[in-house]
Short mmCIF file of C-alpha atoms and ligand atoms in Angstrom, two decimals:
data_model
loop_
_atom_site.label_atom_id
_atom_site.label_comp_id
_atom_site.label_asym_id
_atom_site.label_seq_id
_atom_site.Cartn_x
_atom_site.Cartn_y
_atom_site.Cartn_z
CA UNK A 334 -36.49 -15.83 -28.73
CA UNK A 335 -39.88 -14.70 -29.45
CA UNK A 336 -40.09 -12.40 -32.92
CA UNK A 337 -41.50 -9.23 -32.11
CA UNK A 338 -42.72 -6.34 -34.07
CA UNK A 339 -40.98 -3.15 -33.93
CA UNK A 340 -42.19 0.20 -35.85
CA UNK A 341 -39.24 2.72 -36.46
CA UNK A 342 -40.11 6.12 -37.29
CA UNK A 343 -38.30 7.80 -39.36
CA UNK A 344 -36.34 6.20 -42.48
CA UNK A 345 -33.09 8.44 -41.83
CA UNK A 346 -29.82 6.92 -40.46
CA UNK A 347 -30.96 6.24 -36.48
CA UNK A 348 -34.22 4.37 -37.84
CA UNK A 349 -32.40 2.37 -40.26
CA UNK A 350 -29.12 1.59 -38.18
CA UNK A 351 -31.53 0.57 -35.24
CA UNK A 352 -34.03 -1.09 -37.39
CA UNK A 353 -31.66 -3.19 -39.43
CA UNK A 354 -29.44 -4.49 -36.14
CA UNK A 355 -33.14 -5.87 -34.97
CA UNK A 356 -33.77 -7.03 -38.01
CA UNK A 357 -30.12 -8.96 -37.88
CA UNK A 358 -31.44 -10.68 -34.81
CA UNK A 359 -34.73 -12.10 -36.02
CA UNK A 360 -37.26 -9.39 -35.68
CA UNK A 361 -39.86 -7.81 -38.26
CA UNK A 362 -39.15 -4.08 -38.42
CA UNK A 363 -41.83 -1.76 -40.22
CA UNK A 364 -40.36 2.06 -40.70
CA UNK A 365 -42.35 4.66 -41.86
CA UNK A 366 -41.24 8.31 -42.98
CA UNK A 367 -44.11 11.45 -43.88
CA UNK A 368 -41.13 12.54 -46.36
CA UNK A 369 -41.33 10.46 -49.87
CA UNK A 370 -37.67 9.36 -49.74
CA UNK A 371 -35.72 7.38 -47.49
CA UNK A 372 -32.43 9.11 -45.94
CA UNK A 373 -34.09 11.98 -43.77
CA UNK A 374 -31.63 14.72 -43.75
CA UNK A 375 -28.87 12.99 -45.60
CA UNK A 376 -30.63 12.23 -48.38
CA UNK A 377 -29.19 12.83 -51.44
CA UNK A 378 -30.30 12.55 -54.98
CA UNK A 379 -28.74 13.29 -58.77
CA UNK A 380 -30.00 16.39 -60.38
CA UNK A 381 -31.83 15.58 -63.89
CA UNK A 382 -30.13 18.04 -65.43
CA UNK A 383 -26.86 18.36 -64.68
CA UNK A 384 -26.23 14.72 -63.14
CA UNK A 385 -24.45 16.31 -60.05
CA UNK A 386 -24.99 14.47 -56.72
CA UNK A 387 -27.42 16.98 -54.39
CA UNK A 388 -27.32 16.68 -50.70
CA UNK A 389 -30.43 18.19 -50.34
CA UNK A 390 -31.06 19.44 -46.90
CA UNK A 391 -27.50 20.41 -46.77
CA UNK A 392 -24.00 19.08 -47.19
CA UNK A 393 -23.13 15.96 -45.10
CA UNK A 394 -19.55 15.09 -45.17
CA UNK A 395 -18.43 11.74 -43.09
CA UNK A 396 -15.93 12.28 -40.95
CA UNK A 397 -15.34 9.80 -37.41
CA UNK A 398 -12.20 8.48 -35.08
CA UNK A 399 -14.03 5.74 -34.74
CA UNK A 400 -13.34 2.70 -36.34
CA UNK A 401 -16.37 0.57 -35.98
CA UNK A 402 -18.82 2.57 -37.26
CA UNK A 403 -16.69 3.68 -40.24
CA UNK A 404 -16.70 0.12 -40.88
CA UNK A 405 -19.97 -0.27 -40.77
CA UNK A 406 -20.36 2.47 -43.08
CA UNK A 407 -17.88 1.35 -45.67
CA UNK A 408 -20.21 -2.44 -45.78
CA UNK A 409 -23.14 -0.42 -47.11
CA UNK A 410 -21.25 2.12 -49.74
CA UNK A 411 -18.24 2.66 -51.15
CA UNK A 412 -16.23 5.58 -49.74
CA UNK A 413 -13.68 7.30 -51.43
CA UNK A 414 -11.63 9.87 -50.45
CA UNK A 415 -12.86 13.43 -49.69
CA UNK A 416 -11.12 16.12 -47.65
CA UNK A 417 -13.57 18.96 -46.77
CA UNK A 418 -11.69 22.52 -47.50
CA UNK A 419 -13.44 25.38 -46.58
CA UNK A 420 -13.29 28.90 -47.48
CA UNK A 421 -14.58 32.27 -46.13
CA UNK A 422 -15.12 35.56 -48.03
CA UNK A 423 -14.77 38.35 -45.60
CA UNK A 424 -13.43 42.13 -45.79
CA UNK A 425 -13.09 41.18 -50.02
CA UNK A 426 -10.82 38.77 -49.50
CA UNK A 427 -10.70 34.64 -49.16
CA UNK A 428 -9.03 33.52 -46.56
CA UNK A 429 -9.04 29.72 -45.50
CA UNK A 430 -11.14 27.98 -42.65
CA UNK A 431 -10.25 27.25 -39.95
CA UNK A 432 -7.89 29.77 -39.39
CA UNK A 433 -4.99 28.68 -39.84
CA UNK A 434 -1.06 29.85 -40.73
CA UNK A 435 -2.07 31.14 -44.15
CA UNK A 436 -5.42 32.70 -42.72
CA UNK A 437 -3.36 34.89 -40.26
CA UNK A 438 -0.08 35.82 -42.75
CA UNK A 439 -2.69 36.93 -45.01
CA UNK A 440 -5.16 38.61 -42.98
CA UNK A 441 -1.79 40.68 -41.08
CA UNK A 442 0.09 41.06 -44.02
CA UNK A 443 2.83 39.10 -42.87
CA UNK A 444 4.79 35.88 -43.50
CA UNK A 445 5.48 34.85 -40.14
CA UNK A 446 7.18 31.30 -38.89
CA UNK A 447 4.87 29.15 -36.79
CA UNK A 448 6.34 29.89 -33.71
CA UNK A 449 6.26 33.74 -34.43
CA UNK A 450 2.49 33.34 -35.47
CA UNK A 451 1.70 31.41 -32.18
CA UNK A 452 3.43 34.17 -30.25
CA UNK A 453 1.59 37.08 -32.44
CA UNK A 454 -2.05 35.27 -31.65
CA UNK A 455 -1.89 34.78 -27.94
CA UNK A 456 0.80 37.64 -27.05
CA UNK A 457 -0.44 40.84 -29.26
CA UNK A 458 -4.33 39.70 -30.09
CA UNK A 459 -5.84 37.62 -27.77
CA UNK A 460 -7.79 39.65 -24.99
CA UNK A 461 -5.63 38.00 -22.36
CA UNK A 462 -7.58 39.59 -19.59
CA UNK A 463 -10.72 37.82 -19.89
CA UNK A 464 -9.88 35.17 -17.35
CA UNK A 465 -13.08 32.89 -17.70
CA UNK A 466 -14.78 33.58 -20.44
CA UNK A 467 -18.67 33.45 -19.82
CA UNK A 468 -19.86 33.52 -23.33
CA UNK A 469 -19.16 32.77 -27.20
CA UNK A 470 -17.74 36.24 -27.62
CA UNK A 471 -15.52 36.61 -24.80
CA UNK A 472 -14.40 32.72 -25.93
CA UNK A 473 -13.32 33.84 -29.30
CA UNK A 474 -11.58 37.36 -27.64
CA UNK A 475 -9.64 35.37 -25.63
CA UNK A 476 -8.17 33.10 -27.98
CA UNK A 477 -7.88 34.90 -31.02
CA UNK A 478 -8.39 38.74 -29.87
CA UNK A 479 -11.35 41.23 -31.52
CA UNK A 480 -9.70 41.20 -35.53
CA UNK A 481 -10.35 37.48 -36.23
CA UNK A 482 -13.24 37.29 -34.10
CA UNK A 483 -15.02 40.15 -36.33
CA UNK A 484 -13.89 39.33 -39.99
CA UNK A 485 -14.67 35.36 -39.73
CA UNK A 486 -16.97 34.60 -36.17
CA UNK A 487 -19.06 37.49 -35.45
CA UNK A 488 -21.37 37.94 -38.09
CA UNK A 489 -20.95 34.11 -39.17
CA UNK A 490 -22.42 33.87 -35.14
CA UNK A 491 -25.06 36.26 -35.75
CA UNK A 492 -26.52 34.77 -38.81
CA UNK A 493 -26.60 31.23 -38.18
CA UNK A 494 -28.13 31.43 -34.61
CA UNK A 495 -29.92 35.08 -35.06
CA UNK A 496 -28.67 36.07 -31.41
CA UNK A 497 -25.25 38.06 -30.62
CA UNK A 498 -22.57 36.06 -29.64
CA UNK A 499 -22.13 37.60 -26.30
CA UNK A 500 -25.57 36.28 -25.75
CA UNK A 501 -24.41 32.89 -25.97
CA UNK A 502 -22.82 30.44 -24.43
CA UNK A 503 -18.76 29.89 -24.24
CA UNK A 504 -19.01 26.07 -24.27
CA UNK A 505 -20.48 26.53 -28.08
CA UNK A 506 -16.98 27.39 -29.14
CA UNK A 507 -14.90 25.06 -26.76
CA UNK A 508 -12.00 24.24 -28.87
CA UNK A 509 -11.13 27.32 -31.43
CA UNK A 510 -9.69 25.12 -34.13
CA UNK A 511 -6.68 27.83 -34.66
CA UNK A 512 -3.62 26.11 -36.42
CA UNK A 513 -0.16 27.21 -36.53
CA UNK A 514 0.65 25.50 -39.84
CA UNK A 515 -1.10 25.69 -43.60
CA UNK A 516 -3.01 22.31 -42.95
CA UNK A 517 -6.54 23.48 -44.51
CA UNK A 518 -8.66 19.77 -44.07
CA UNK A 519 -11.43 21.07 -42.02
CA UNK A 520 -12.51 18.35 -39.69
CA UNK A 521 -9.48 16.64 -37.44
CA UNK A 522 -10.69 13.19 -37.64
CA UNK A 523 -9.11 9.61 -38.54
CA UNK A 524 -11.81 8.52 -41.07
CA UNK A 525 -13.27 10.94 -43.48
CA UNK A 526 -14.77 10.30 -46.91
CA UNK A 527 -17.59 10.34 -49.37
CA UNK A 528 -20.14 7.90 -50.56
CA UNK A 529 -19.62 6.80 -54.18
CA UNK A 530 -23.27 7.09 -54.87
CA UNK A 531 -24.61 9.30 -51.92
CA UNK A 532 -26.01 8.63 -48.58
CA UNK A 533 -29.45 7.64 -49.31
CA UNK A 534 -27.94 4.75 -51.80
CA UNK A 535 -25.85 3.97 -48.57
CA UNK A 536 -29.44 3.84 -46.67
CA UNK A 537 -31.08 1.95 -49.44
CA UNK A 538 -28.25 -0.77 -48.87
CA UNK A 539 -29.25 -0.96 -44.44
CA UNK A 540 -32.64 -0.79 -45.41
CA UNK A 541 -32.32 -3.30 -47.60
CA UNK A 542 -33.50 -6.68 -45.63
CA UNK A 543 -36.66 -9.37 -45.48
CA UNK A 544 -37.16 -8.47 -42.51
CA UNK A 545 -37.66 -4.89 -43.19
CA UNK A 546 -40.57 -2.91 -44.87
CA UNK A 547 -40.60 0.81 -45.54
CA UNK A 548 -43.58 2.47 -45.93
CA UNK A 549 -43.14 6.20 -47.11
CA UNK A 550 -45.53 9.50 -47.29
CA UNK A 551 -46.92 7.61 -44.12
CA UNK A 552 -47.00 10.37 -40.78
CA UNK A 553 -46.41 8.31 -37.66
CA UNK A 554 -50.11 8.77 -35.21
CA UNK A 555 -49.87 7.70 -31.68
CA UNK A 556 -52.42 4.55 -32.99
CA UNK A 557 -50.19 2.80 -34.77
CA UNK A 558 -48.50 2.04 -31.62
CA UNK A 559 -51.22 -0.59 -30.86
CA UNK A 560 -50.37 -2.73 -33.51
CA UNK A 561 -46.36 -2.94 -32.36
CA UNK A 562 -44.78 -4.33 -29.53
CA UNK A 563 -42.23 -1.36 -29.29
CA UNK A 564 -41.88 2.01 -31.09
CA UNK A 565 -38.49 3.74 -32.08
CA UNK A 566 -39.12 6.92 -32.52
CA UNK A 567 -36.81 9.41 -34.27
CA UNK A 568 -39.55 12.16 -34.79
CA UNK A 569 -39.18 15.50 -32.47
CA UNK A 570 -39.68 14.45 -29.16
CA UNK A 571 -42.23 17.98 -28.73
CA UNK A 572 -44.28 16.89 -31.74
CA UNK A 573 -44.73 13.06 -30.40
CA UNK A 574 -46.74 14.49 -27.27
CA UNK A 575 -48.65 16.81 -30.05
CA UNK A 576 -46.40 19.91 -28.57
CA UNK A 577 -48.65 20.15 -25.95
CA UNK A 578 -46.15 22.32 -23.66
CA UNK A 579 -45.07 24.18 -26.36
CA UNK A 580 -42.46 23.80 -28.93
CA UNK A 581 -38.83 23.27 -28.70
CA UNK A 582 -36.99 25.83 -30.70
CA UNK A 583 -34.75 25.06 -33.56
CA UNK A 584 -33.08 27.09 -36.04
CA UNK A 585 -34.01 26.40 -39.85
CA UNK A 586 -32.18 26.97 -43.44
CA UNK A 587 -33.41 27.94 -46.59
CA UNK A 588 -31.70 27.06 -49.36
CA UNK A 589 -31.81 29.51 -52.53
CA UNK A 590 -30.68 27.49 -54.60
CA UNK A 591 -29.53 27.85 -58.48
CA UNK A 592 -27.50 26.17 -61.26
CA UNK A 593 -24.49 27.43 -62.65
CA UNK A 594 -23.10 26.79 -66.53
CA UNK A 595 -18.82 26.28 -65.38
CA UNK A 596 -17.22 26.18 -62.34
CA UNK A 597 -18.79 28.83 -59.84
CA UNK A 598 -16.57 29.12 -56.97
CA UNK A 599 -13.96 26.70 -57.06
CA UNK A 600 -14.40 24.76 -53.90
CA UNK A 601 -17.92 22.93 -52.23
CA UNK A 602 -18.27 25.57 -49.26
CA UNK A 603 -17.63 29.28 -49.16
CA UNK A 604 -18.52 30.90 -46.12
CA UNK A 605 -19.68 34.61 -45.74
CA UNK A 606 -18.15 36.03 -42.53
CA UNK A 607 -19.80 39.10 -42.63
CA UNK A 608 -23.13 39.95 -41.34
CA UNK A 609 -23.92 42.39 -44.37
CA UNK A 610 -24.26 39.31 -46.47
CA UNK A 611 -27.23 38.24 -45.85
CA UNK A 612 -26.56 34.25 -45.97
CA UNK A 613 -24.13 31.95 -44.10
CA UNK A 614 -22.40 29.97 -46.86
CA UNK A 615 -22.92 29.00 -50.57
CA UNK A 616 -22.27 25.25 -51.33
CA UNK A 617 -21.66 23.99 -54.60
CA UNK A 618 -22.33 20.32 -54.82
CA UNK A 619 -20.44 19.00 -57.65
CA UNK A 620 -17.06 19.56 -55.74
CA UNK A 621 -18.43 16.94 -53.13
CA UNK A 622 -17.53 14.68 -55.47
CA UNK A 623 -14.39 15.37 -56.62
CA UNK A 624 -13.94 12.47 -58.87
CA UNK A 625 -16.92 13.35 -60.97
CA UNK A 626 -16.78 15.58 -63.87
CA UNK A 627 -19.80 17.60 -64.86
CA UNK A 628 -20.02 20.27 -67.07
CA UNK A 629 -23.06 22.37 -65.68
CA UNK A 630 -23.13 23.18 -61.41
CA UNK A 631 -25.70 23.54 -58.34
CA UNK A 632 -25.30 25.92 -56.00
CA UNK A 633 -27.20 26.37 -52.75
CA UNK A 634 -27.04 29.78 -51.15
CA UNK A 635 -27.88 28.56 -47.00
CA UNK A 636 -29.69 31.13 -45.05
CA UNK A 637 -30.70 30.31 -41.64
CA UNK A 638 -33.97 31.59 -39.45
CA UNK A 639 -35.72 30.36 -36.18
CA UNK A 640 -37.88 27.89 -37.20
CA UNK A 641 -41.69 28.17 -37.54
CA UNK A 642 -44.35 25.41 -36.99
CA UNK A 643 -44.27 24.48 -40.62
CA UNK A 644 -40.58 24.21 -41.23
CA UNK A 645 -38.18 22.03 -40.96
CA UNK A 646 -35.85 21.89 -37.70
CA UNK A 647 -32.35 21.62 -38.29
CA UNK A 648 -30.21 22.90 -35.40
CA UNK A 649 -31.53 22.79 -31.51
CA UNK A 650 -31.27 26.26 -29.51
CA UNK A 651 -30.37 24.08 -26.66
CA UNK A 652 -30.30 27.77 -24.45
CA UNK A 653 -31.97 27.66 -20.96
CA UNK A 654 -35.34 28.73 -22.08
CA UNK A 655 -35.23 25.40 -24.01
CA UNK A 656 -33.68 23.41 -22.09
CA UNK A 657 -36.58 24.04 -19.28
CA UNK A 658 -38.73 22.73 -21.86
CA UNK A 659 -36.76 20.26 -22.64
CA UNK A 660 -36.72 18.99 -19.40
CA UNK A 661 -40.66 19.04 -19.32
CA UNK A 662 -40.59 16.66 -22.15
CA UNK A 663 -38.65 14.53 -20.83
CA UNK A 664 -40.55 13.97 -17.96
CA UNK A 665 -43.40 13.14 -19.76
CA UNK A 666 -41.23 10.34 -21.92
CA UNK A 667 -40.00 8.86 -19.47
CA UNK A 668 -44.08 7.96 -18.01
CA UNK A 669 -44.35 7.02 -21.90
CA UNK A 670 -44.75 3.44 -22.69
CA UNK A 671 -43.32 1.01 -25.58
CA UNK A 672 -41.64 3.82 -27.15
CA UNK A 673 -38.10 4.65 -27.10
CA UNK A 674 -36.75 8.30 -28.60
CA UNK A 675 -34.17 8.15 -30.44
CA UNK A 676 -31.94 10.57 -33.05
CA UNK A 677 -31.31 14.25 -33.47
CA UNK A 678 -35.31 15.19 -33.30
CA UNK A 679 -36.32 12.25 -31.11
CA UNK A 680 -33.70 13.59 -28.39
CA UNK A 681 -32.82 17.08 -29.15
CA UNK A 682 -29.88 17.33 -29.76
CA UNK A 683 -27.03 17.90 -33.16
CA UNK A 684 -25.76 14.84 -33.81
CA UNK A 685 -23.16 14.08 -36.30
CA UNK A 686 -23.60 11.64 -38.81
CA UNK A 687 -20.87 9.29 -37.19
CA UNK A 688 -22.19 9.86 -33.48
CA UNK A 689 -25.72 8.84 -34.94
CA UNK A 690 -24.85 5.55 -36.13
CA UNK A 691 -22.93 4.91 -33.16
CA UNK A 692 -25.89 5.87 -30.35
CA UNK A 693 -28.50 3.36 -32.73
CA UNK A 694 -25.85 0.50 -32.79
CA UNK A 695 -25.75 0.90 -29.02
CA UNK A 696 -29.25 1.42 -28.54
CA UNK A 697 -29.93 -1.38 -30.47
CA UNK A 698 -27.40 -3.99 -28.47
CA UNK A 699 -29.33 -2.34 -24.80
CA UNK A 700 -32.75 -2.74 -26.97
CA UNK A 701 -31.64 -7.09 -27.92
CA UNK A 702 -30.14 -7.42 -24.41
CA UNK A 703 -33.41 -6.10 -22.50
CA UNK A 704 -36.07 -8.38 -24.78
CA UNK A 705 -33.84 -11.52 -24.38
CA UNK A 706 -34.02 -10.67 -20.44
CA UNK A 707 -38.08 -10.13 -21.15
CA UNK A 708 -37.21 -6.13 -19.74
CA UNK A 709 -39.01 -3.52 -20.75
CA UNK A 710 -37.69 -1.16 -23.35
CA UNK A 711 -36.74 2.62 -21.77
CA UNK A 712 -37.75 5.47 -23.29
CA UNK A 713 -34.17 7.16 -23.92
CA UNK A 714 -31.00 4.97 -23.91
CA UNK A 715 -28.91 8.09 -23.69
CA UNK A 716 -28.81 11.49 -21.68
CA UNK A 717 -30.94 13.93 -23.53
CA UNK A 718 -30.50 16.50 -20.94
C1 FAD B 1073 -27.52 21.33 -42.32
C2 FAD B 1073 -26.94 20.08 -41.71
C3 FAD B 1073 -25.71 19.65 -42.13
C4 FAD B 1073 -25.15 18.50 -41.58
N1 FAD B 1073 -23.91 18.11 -42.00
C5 FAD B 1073 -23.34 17.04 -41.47
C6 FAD B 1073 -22.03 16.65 -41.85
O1 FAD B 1073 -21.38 17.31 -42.67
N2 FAD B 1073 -21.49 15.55 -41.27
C7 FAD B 1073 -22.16 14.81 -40.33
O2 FAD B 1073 -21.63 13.81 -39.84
N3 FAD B 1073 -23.42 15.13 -39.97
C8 FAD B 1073 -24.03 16.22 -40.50
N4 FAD B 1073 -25.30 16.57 -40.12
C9 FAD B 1073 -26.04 15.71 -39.17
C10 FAD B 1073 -26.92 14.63 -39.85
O3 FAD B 1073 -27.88 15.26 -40.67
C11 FAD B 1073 -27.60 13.79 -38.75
O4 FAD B 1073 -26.60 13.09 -38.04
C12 FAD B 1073 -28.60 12.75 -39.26
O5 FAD B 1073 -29.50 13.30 -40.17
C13 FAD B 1073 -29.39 12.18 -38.08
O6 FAD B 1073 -30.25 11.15 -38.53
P1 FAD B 1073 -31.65 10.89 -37.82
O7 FAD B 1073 -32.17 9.65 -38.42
O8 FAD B 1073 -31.50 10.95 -36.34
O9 FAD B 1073 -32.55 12.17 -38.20
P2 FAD B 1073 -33.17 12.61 -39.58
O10 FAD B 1073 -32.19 12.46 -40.68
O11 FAD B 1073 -33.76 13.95 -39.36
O12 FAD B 1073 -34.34 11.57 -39.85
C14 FAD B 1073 -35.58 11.63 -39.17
C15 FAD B 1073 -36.65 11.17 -40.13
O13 FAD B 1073 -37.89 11.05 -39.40
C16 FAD B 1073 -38.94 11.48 -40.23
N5 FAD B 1073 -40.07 11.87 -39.37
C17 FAD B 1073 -40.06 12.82 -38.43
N6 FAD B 1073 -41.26 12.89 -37.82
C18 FAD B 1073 -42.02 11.92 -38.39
C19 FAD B 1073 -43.36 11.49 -38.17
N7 FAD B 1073 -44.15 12.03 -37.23
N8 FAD B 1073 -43.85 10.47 -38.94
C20 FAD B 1073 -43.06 9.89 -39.89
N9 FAD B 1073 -41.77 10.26 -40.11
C21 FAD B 1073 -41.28 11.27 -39.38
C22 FAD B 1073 -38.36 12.64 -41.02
O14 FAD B 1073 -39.09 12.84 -42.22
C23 FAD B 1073 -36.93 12.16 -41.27
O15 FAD B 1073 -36.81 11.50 -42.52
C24 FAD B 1073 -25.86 17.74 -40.61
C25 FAD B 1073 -27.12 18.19 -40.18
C26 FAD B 1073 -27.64 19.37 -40.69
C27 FAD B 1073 -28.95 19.86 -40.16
#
């Protein structure tokens, strides 16, 4: 098979998953990234002074059911075990998240049996008369009644999407994770861990192939195309046609963030259920690594805005206004040719860390099958819309 010459952009995990698979198969891969580190959002990096491990744009914890791409994972670092505990401060209390047995005995007052807790929640506080609940509210009143919804969803809801939750959608909270026992690990999952030596190590270790040259504090132009057979693009899909309709809106954080001399709160997340608290959660990053001992801490307090043309997207609205957009885009890349969108920002949408690598080891596979066939490459290989 002919070698051909693909450009990735973007050095985060869909660039390098999808650029080392063609790399596997005998093709030159060049990636480029604007930032000056490899890793995109999941970078991480040690702090000079206190040595702790910093996820930078945010805490990234692994967590997947599936099996492959955890082993794909565990050839490029060394994951040890990490169970992600959260905590919420609401009404001057902290209670455990997701709610669970201990969250309702305490928040009640009462020391109720599983069964008698199960009975409590969906006999004496869910709203059991909203039959089909139209929107995030009316979701979280019918499963767990207007208490619980106020002290840990409501103002959470209001902060990190800056709309009221009766505003949006129900399918945004499909599954209340409510549990009727004192199991506290946050995500449900088969797999979960942490890197020894942080995510962008982990990406250093894909990246790392002949085949492959990174080229950093490059920003991708339309003209590079020329000199590549095929581009994989894991920019924002809006800002690849120069947002010409417009922009697709995302919510952004800022991260306040500040060191600490000790042990500041115990436990790597703390949520703030309450909407007089101005930010969402403070995350304190030496507790991601749990087998690390350091003396001094970093703390990031997480406040989250809608994003401006100079800031950094990190969640997709995804409402209708959006998704009409969204739609316009797509038409457009789907007339686009020798480029292929690919990621969170190259198809709109949040995509865990797990469900990333999973899409660009599949894209990649469709990607080898269609050049052996001499097919041309399609601009999405999954459903954006
Ligand atoms: C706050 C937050 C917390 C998260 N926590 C978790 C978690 O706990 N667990 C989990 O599984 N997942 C988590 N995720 C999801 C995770 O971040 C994504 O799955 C992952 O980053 C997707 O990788 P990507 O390569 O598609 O995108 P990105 O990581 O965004 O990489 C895209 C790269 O493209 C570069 N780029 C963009 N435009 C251009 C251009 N024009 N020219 C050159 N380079 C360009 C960017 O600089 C960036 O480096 C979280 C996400 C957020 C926002």
């Amino acid at each position: 098979m002919k070698t051909r010459q693909f450009l990735m952009v973007g050095a985060g995990l869909s660039g390098a998953v999808i650029g080392r698979e063609l790399a596997e198969h005998g093709h030159e891969v060049t990636i480029v990234d604007s930032r000056s580190h490899i890793g995109g959002n999941c970078h991480t990096e040690r702090d000079a002074d206190t040595d702790v491990m910093v996820h930078v744009y945010g805490p990234h914890i692994f967590h997947t059911d599936d099996e492959e791409v955890w082993n794909y994972v565990n050839r490029y670092a060394n994951f040890l075990p990490y169970k992600n505990r959260v905590k919420t401060t609401s009404k001057g209390q902290v209670f455990s998240l997701p709610v669970n047995l201990h969250t309702i005995n305490q928040f009640f007052g009462k020391t109720m049996r599983p069964d008698e807790a199960h009975a409590f929640i969906t006999q004496e506080q869910a709203d059991t008369s909203i039959a089909d609940p139209q929107s995030f509210e009316e979701q979280a009143m019918r499963f767990v009644g207007r208490d619980l919804y106020e002290a840990f969803f409501k103002g959470y809801t209001i902060k990190q999407w800056g709309c009221h939750p009766s505003e949006l959608p129900a399918s945004i909270l499909k599954r209340l994770p409510v549990r009727f026992n004192y199991d506290d690990n946050y995500f449900f999952h088969k797999f979960q861990g942490m890197p020894e030596n942080g995510y962008t190590d982990m990406i250093a270790g894909i990246l790392d192939h002949p085949s492959i040259t990174v080229k950093l504090n490059t920003t991708f132009e339309r003209s590079m195309s020329d000199e590549f057979d095929h581009v994989f693009y894991s920019g924002p899909l809006d800002g690849y046609f120069d947002y010409e309709l417009g922009r697709l809106g995302y919510r952004t954080l800022d991260f306040e963030r500040f060191t600490y001399d000790g042990d500041y709160q115990g436990c790597a997340v703390m949520n703030y259920g309450e909407e007089k608290v101005p930010y969402t959660r403070i995350t304190e990053h030496k507790h991601f690594a749990p087998w690390e001992a350091h003396d001094g801490s970093v703390c990031y307090r997480e406040f989250s805005r809608a994003a401006g043309p100079d800031d950094i997207p990190y969640y997709p609205i995804r409402q209708v206004k959006e998704k009409a957009l969204l739609n316009e885009y797509v038409e457009r890349a789907n007339k686009a040719q020798n480029v292929t969108f690919v990621g969170r920002l190259g198809t709109y949408r949040y995509l865990d860390m797990d469900v990333t690598i999973r899409e660009s080891l599949d894209t990649a596979k469709a990607a080898l099958e269609a050049v052996s066939e001499g097919k041309a490459l399609t601009p999405f290989f999954v459903s954006v819309l």
